[in-house]
Short mmCIF file of C-alpha atoms and ligand atoms in Angstrom, two decimals:
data_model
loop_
_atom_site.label_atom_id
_atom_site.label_comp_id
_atom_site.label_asym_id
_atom_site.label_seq_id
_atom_site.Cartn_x
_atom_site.Cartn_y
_atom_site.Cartn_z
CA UNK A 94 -15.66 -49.20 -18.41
CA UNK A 95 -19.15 -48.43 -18.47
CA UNK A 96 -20.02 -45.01 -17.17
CA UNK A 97 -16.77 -43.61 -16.91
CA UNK A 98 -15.37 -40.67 -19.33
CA UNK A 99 -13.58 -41.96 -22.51
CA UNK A 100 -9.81 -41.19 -22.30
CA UNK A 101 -9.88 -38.53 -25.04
CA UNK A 102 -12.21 -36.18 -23.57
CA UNK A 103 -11.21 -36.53 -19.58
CA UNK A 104 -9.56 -33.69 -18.28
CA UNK A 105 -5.92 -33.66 -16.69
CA UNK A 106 -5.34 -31.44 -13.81
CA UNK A 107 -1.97 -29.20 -14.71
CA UNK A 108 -0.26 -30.09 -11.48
CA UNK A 109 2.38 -27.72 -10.03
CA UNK A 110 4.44 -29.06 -7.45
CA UNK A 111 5.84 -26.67 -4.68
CA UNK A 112 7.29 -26.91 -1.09
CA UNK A 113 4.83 -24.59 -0.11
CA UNK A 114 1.44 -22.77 -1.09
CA UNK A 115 0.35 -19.21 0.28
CA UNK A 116 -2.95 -18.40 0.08
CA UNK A 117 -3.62 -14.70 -0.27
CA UNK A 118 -1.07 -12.27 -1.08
CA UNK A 119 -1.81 -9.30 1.09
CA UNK A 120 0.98 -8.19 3.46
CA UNK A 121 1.02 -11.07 5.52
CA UNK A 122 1.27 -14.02 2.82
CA UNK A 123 3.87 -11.98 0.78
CA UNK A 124 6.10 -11.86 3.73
CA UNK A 125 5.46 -15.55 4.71
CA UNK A 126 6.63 -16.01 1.10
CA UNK A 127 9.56 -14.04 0.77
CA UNK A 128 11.22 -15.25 3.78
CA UNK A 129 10.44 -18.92 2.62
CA UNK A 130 12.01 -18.30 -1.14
CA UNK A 131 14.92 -16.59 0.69
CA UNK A 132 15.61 -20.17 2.44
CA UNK A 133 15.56 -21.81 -1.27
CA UNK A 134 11.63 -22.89 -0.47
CA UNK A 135 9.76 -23.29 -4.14
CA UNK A 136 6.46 -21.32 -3.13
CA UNK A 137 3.31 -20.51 -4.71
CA UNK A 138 1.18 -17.43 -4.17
CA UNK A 139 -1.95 -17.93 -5.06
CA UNK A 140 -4.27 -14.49 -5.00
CA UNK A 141 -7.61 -14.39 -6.37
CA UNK A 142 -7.54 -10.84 -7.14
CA UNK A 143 -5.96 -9.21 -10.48
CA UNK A 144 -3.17 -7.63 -8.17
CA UNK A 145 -1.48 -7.89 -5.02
CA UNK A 146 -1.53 -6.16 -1.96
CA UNK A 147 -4.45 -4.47 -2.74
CA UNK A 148 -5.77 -3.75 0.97
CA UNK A 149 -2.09 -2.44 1.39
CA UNK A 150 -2.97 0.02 -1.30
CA UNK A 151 -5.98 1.78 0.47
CA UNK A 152 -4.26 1.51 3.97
CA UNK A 153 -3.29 4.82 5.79
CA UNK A 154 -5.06 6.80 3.92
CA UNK A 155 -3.12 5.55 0.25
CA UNK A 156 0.17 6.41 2.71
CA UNK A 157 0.11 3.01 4.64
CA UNK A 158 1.10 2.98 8.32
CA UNK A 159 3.50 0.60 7.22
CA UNK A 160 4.43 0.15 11.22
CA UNK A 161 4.33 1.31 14.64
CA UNK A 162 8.07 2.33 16.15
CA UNK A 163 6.63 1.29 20.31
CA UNK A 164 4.59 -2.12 19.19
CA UNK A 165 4.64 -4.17 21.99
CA UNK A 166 1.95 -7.00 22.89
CA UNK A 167 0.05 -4.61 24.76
CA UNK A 168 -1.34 -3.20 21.52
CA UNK A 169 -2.88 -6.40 20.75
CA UNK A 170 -6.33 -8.16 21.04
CA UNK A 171 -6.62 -11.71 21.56
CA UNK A 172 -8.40 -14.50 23.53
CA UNK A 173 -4.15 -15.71 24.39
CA UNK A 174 -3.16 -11.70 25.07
CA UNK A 175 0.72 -14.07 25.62
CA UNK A 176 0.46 -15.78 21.86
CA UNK A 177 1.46 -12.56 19.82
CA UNK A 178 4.48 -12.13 21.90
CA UNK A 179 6.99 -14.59 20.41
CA UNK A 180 6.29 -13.20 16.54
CA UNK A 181 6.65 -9.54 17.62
CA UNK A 182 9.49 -10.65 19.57
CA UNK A 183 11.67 -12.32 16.28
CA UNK A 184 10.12 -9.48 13.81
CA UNK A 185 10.50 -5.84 15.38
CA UNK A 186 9.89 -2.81 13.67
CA UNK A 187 13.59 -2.50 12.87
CA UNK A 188 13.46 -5.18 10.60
CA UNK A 189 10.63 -3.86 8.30
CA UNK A 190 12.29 -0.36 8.45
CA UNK A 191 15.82 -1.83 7.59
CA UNK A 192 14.10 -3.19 4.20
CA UNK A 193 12.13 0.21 3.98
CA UNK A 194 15.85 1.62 4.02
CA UNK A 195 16.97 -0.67 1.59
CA UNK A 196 14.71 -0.02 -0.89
CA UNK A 197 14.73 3.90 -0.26
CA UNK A 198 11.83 4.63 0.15
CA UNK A 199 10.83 7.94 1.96
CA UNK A 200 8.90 7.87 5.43
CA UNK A 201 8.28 9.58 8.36
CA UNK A 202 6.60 9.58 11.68
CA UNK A 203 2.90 11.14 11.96
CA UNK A 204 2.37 10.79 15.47
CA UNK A 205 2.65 8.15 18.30
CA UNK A 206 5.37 6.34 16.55
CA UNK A 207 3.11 5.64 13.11
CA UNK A 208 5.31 5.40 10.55
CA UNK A 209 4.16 6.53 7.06
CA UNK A 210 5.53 6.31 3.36
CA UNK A 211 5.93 9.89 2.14
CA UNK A 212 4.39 9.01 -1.17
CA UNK A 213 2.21 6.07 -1.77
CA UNK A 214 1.20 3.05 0.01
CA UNK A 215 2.57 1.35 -3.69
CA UNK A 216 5.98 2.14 -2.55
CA UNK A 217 5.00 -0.85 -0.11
CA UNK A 218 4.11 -2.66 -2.92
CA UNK A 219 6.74 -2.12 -4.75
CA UNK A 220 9.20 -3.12 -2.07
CA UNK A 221 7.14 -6.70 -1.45
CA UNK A 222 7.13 -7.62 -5.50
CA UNK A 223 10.66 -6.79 -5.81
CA UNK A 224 11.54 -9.10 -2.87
CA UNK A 225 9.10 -11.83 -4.50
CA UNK A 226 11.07 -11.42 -7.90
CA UNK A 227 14.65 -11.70 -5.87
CA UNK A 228 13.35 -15.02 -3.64
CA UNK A 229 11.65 -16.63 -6.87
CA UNK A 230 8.65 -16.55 -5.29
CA UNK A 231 5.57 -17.57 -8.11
CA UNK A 232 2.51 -15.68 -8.02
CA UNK A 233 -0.74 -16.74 -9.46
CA UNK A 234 -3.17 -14.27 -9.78
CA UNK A 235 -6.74 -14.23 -10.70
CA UNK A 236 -7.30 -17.54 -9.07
CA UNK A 237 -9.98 -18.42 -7.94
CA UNK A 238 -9.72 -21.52 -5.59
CA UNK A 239 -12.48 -24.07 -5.48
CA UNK A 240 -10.93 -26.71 -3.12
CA UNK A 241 -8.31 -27.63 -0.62
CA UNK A 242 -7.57 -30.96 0.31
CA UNK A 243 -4.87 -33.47 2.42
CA UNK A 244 -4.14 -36.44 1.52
CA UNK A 245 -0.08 -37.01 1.45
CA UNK A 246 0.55 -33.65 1.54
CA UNK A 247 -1.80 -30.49 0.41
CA UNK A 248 -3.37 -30.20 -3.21
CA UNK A 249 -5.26 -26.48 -4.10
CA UNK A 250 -7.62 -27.34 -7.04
CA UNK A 251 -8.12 -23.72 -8.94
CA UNK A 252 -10.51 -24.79 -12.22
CA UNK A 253 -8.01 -27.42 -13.71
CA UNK A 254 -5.00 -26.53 -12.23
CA UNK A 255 -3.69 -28.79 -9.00
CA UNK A 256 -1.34 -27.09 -6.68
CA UNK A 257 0.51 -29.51 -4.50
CA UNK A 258 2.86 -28.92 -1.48
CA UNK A 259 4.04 -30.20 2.21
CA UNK A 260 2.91 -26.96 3.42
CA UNK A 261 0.06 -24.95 3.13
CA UNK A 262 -0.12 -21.21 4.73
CA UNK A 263 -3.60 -19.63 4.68
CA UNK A 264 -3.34 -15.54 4.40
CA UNK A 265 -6.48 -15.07 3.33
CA UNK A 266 -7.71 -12.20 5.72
CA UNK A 267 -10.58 -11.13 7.55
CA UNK A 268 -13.97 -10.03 6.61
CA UNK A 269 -13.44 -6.23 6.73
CA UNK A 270 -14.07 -4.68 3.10
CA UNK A 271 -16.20 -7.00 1.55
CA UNK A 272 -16.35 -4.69 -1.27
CA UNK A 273 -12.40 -5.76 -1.87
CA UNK A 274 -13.26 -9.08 -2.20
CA UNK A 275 -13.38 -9.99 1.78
CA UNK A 276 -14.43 -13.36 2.50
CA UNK A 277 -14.66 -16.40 4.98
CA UNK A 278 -12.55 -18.76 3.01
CA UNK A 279 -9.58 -19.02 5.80
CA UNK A 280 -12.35 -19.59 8.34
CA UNK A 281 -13.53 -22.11 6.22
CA UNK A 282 -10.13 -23.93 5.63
CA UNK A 283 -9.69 -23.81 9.04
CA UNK A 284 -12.70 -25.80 9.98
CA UNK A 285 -12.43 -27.90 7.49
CA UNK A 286 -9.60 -29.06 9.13
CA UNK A 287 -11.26 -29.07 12.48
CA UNK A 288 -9.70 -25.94 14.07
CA UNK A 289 -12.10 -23.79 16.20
CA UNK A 290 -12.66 -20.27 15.31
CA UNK A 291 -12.98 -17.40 18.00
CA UNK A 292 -16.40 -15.54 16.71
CA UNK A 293 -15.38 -13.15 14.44
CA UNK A 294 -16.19 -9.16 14.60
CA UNK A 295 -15.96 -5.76 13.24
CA UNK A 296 -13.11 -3.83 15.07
CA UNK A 297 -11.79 -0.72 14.82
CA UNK A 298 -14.66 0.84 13.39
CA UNK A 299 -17.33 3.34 14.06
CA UNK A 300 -20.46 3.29 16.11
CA UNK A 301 -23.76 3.90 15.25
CA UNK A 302 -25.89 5.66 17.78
CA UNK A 303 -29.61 5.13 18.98
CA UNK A 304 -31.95 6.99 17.34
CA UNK A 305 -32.19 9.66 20.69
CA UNK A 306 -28.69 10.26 20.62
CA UNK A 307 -28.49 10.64 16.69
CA UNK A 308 -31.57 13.15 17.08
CA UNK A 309 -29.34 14.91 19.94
CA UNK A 310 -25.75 14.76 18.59
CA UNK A 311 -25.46 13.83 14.20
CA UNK A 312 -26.34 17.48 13.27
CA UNK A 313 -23.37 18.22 14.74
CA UNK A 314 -21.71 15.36 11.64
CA UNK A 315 -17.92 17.00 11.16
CA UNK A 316 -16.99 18.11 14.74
CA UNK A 317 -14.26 16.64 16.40
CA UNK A 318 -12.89 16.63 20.08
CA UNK A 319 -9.93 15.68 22.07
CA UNK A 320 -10.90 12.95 24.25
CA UNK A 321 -10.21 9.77 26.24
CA UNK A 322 -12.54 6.98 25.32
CA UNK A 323 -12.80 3.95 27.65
CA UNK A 324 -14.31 0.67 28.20
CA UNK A 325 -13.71 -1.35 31.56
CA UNK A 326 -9.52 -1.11 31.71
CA UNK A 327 -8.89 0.04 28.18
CA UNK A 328 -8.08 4.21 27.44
CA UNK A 329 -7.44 5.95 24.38
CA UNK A 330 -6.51 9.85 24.18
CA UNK A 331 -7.27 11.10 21.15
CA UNK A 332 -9.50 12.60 18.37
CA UNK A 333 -13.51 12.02 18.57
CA UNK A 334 -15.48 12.48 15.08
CA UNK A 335 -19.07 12.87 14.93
CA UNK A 336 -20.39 11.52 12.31
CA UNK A 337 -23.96 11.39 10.62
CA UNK A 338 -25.25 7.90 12.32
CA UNK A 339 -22.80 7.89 15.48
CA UNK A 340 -19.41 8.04 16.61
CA UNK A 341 -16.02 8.18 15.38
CA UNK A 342 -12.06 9.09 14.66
CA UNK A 343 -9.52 7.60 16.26
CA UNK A 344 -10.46 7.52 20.29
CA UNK A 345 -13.55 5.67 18.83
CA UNK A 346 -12.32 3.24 16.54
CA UNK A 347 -10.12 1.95 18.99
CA UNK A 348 -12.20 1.54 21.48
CA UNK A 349 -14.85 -0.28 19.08
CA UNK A 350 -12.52 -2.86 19.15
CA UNK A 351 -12.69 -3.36 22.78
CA UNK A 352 -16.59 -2.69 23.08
CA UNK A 353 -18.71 -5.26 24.34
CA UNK A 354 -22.71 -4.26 23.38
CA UNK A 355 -25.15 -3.39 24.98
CA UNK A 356 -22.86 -1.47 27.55
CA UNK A 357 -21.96 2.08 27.42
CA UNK A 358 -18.83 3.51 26.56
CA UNK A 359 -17.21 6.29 28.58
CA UNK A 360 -15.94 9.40 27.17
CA UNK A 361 -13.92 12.06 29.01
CA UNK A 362 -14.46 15.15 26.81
CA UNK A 363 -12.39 17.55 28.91
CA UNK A 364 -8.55 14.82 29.70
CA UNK A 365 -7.06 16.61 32.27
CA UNK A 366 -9.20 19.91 32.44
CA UNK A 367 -11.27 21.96 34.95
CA UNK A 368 -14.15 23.06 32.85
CA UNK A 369 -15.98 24.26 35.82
CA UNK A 370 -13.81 25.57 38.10
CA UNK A 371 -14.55 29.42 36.85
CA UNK A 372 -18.36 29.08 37.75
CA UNK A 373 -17.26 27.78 41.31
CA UNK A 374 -15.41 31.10 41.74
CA UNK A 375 -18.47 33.13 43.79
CA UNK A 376 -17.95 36.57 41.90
CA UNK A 377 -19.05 34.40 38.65
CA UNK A 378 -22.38 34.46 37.41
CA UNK A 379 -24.01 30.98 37.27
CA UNK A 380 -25.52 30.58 34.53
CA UNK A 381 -26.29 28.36 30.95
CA UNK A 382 -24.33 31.16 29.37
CA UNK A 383 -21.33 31.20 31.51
CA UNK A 384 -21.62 27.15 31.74
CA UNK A 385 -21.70 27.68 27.82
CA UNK A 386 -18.22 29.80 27.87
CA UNK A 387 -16.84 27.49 29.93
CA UNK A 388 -17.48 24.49 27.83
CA UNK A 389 -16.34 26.53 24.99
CA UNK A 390 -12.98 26.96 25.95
CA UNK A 391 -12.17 22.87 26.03
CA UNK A 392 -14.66 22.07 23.00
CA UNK A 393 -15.40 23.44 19.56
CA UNK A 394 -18.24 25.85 20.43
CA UNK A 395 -21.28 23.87 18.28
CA UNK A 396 -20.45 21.03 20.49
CA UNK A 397 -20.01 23.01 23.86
CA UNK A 398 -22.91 24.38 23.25
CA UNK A 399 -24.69 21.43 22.76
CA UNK A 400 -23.56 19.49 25.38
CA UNK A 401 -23.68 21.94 28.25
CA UNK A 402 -27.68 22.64 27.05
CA UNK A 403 -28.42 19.06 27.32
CA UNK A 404 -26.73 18.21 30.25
CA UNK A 405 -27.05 21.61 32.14
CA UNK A 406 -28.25 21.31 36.05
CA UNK A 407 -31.48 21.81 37.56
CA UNK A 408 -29.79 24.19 39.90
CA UNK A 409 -26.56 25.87 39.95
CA UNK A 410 -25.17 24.78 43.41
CA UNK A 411 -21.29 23.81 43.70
CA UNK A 412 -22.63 19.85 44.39
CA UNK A 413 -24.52 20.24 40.67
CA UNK A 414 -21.50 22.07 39.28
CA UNK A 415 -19.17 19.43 40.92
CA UNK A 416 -21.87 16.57 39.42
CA UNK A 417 -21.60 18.41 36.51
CA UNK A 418 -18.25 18.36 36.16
CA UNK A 419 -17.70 15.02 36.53
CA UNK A 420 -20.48 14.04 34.16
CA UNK A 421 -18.03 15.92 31.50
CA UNK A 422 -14.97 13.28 32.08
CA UNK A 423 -17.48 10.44 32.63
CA UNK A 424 -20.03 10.98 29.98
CA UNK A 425 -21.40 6.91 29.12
CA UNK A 426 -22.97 6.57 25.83
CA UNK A 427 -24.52 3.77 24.31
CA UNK A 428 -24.07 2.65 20.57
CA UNK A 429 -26.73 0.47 19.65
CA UNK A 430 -24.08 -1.14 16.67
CA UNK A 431 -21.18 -0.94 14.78
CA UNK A 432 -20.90 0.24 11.29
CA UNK A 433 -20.16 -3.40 10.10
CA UNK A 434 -17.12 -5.21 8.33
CA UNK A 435 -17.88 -2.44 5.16
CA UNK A 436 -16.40 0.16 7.35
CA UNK A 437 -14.15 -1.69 9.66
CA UNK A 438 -10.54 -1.42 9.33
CA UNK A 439 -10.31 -5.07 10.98
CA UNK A 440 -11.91 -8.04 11.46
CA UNK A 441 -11.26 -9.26 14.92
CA UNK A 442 -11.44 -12.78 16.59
CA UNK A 443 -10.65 -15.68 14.23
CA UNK A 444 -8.36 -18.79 14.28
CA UNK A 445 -8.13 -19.63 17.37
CA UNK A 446 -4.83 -19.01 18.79
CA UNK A 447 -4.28 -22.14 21.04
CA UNK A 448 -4.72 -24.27 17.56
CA UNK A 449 -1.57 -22.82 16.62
CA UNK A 450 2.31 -22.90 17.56
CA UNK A 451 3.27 -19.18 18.80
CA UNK A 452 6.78 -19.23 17.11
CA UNK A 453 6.10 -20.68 13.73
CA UNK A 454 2.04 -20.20 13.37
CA UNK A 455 1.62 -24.05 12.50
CA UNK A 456 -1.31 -25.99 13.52
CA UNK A 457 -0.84 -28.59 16.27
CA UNK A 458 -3.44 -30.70 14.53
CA UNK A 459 -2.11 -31.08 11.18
CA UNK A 460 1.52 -30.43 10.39
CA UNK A 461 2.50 -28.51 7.73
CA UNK A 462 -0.86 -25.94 7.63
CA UNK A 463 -0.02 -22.69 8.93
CA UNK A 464 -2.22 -19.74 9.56
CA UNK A 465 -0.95 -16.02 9.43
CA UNK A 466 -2.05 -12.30 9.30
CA UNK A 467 -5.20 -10.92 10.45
CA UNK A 468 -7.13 -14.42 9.65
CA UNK A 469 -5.68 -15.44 13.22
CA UNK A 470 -7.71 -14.26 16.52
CA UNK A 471 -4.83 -11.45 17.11
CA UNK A 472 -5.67 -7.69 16.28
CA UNK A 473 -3.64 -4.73 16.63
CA UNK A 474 -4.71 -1.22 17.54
CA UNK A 475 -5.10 1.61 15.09
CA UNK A 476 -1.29 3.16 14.36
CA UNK A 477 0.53 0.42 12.28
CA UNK A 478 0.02 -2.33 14.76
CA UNK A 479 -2.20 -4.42 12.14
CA UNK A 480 1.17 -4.91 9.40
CA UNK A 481 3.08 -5.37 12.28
CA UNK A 482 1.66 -8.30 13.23
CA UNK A 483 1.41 -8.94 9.88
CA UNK A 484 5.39 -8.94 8.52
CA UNK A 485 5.42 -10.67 11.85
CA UNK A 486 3.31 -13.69 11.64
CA UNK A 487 3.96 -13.91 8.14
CA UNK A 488 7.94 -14.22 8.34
CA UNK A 489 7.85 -16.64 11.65
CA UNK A 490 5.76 -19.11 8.95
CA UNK A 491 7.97 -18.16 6.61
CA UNK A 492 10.98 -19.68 8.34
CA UNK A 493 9.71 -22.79 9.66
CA UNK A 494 8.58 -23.76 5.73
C1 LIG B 241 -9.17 1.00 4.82
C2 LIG B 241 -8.11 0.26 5.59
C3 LIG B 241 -6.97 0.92 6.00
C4 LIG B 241 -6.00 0.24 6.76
N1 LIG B 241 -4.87 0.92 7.12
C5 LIG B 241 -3.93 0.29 7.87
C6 LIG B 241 -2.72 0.93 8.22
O1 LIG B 241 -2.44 2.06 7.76
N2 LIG B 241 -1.85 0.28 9.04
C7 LIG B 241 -2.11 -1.00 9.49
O2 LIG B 241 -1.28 -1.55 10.22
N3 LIG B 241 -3.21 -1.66 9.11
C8 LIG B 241 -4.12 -1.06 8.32
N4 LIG B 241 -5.24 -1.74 7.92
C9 LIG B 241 -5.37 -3.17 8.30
C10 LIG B 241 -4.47 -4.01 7.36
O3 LIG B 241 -4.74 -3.63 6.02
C11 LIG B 241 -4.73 -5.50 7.55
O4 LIG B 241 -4.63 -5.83 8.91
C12 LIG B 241 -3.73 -6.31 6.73
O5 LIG B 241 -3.84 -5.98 5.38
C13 LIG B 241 -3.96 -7.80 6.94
O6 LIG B 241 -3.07 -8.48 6.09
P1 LIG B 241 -3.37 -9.98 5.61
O7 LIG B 241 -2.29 -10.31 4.66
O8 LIG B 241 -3.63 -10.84 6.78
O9 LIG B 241 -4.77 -9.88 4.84
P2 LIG B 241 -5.16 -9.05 3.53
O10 LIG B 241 -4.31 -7.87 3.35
O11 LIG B 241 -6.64 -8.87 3.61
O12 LIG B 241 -4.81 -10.06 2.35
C14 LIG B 241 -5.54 -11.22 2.09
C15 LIG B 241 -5.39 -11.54 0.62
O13 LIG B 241 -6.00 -12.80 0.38
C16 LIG B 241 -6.75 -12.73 -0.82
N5 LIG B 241 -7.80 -13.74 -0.76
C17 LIG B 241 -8.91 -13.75 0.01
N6 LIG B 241 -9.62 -14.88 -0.22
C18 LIG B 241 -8.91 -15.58 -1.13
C19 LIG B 241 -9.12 -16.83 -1.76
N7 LIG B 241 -10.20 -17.57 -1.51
N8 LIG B 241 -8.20 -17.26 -2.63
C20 LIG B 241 -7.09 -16.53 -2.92
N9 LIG B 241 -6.85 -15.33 -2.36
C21 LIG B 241 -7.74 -14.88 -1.48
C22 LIG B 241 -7.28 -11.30 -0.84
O14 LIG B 241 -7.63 -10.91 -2.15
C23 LIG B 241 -6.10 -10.55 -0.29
O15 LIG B 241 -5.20 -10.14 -1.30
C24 LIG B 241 -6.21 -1.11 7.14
C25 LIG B 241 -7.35 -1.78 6.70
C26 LIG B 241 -8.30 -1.11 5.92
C27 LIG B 241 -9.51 -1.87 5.46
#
């Protein structure tokens, strides 16, 4: 035929059939797959990367806060606040520990019900490839995808190999860590397939600070506080980190996620102290020195110091000192930004949560394309939350495949 390829030289896609492709094989997509293999599924795992689970890897501090022993929905962030509730309903904690168990490998508790491996974060790993090898799951690493399409069913084109299943399940992640290879390529799959997208953001991260407050506070880059940081209803109680542009440590980071720019966020720097109350007493002297002393015995001293200096009164009568106190559990403070998806443990927002079934993670447009992990608009708070409703999502898809 004129202008078409002779036979000899046109190439023939390899074609692997499956009952269902994963795409990605971070924490979520591994589970997804696992639990599908266990039910006698044939799945694929394709992974661009060299390895898997690489985010898993760096998480916790190389430890990975592998989960959170009080998750509940309340420790989630997401247009539907109701849509997380089913998956962390059928996949507790208990059932990631139990295979923790299994496997023996060593944790323990650090705080506030964050479980940690002893070891290594590759003891997670571990644990996930093992349970790949025992479901048959196949992984294909290194590729690179270059198209998705639907026509009777779904075909993955990676260079001149054709993937083709029933079911897709798009694991692919969030923005966070671009550096890791981070990209929009579930957002994209998504639309493609007409599903809308909640905007997506960095979220637990740090905040930058104006250049006023940097002037006043970033010298200070290394001191830490105990603190409750707040925005509208949300609180956190615990560590603040100054750092050289801004604001962060834990309080901060999880409030990030809740911040809505340009508004202040609150910070109580003394939870459930009277800093004041000695300078009230009328055999004190009232003064910035005995303000100082004060502030010194609730905050490390560079930052009492600081703080009382800049905020001192014009006057030292009990309405300034009772002004003054209050200022000190309701200081407001304006970041100007974020530190961006290179620094952001999260990306939050993404597929749209009322595009997909609550129990299995399915589209109601298009049957058979499922959505799991952190690409969907659901994100946990710092502590474990984020694998949690990772194992979670990824193990509901898992058992409807
Ligand atoms: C520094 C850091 C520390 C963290 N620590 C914790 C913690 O201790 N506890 C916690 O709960 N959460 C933690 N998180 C968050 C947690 O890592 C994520 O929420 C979780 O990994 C999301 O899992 P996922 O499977 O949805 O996505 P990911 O783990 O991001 O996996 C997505 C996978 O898809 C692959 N991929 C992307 N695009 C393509 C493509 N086009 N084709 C093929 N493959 C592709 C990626 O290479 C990746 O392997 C941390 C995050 C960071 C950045």
């Amino acid at each position: 035929m004129p202008g078409s390829e002779p036979a000899r030289t046109r190439k023939i896609p390899l074609t692997h059939k499956f009952d269902a492709i994963v795409l990605g094989a971070g924490a979520a997509g591994l589970m997804c797959a696992i639990e599908a293999g266990k039910r006698g599924r044939r799945v694929a795992v394709l992974e661009r990367a060299g390895r898997v689970g690489k985010k898993i890897l760096i998480s916790g501090g190389g430890r990975c806060n592998f989960t959170n022993l009080y998750c509940q929905p309340e420790n989630f962030i997401s247009h539907n606040p109701h849509f997380a509730k089913s998956a962390l309903a059928r996949y507790t904690p208990s059932h990631f520990i139990a295979w923790v168990e299994k496997h023996r490998i060593p944790y323990h508790e650090k705080k506030l019900g964050q479980l940690f491996c002893d070891r290594s974060a590759q003891d997670i790993v571990t644990l996930l490839e093992c349970e790949c090898r025992a479901a048959a799951v196949q992984l294909f690493l290194n590729t690179a995808i270059d198209e998705v399409r639907h026509d009777s069913g779904f075909v993955v084109r990676a260079g001149e190999t054709e993937f083709r299943a029933p079911a897709l399940v798009v694991a692919t992640g969030g923005l966070s860590i671009p550096k890791m290879g981070a990209t929009a390529f579930g957002y994209e799959v998504a639309r493609q397939f007409g599903l809308a997208i909640r905007p997506p953001r960095p979220a637990l991260v740090p905040l930058v600070l104006g250049a006023e407050d940097r002037g006043r506070y970033c010298d200070l880059a290394g001191v830490s506080a105990d603190v409750v940081a707040s925005f509208g209803k949300h609180r956190f109680h615990e560590q603040m980190l100054i750092t050289h542009r801004g604001l962060s440590g834990p309080a901060i980071l999880q409030i990030s996620s809740y911040w809505n720019p340009p508004q202040p966020i609150m910070i109580d720097l003394a939870p459930q102290r009277n800093v004041t109350a000695s300078l009230l007493d009328l055999n004190s002297p009232r003064t910035l020195a005995t303000a100082r002393a004060a502030f010194r015995q609730v905050l490390a001293s560079r930052l009492a110091d600081r703080w009382s200096e800049l905020h001192a009164p014009a006057n030292w009568t009990n309405s300034a000192l009772r002004a003054l106190e209050q200022h000190a559990h309701q200081w407001a403070i304006t970041p100007v930004d974020t530190e961006g998806y290179d620094k952001a443990e999260v990306t939050a927002g993404g597929v749209d949560t009322d595009e997909l079934s609550a129990k299995t993670m399915e589209s109601r447009r298009l049957r058979g394309l499922f959505f799991i992990g952190e690409v969907v608009d659901v994100t946990g708070h710092l502590g474990g939350f984020n694998f949690q409703w990772a194992w979670a999502s990824g193990a509901c898809a898992g058992w409807a495949l």
